[in-house]
Amino acid sequence: LDYIATNKVVPEVIEQIVKGISDACVETNTALIGGETAEMGEMYHEGEYDVAGFAVGAVEKDDYVDGSEV
């Protein structure tokens, strides 16, 4: 999932951001299954963007890394 918030949506900029996220998903064999784009003029200055993402996955029990050796 992705989330993009900005002062005013500029479609060309949003397209570039989503393309970058999509390219990363292809590279990591994951899927972008949804997201939100919010135009919040009262919260952000012109040209400011807030971008966040969330991912969840599954792993075979034998491949689990518990961090004890990090």
Coordinates of C-alpha atoms in Angstrom, one line a residue:
L1 CA 0.0 0.0 0.0
D2 CA 1.1 3.5 -0.6
Y3 CA 0.0 6.9 0.6
I4 CA 0.8 10.3 -1.0
A5 CA -0.3 13.6 0.4
T6 CA 0.4 17.1 -1.0
N7 CA -0.7 20.7 -1.1
K8 CA -2.1 20.3 -4.7
V9 CA -2.0 17.2 -6.8
V10 CA 0.2 17.6 -9.9
P11 CA -0.6 14.5 -12.0
E12 CA 2.8 14.3 -13.6
V13 CA 4.5 14.3 -10.2
I14 CA 2.2 11.7 -8.7
E15 CA 2.8 9.6 -11.8
Q16 CA 6.5 9.7 -11.3
I17 CA 6.2 8.8 -7.6
V18 CA 3.9 5.8 -8.3
K19 CA 6.1 4.7 -11.2
G20 CA 9.1 4.6 -8.7
I21 CA 7.1 2.6 -6.2
S22 CA 5.8 0.3 -9.0
D23 CA 9.4 -0.2 -10.3
A24 CA 10.5 -1.1 -6.8
C25 CA 7.7 -3.6 -6.5
V26 CA 8.7 -5.3 -9.8
E27 CA 12.3 -5.4 -8.7
T28 CA 11.4 -7.1 -5.4
N29 CA 8.6 -9.4 -6.8
T30 CA 5.9 -7.7 -4.8
A31 CA 2.6 -6.2 -5.7
L32 CA 1.2 -2.7 -5.2
I33 CA -2.4 -3.5 -4.3
G34 CA -3.8 -0.1 -3.4
G35 CA -3.1 3.3 -2.0
E36 CA -4.4 6.8 -1.4
T37 CA -3.5 10.2 -2.8
A38 CA -4.7 13.1 -0.7
E39 CA -4.8 16.8 -1.7
M40 CA -4.5 18.7 1.6
G41 CA -3.8 22.3 0.9
E42 CA -4.2 23.4 4.5
M43 CA -1.5 20.9 5.7
Y44 CA 1.3 21.2 3.2
H45 CA 3.2 24.0 1.5
E46 CA 3.3 24.1 -2.3
G47 CA 5.7 21.5 -3.6
E48 CA 5.7 19.4 -0.4
Y49 CA 4.9 15.7 -0.5
D50 CA 4.4 13.2 2.2
V51 CA 5.0 9.6 0.9
A52 CA 4.6 6.5 3.0
G53 CA 4.4 2.8 2.3
F54 CA 3.5 -0.4 4.0
A55 CA 4.4 -4.0 3.2
V56 CA 3.6 -7.4 4.7
G57 CA 5.0 -10.7 3.6
A58 CA 5.3 -14.4 4.4
V59 CA 8.3 -16.6 4.8
E60 CA 8.8 -20.3 5.1
K61 CA 9.6 -21.4 8.7
D62 CA 13.0 -22.7 7.7
D63 CA 13.9 -19.3 6.2
Y64 CA 12.8 -17.1 9.1
V65 CA 15.4 -14.6 10.3
D66 CA 14.9 -13.7 14.0
G67 CA 17.6 -11.1 14.2
S68 CA 19.6 -12.9 16.9
E69 CA 22.7 -12.9 14.7
V70 CA 22.5 -9.3 13.7

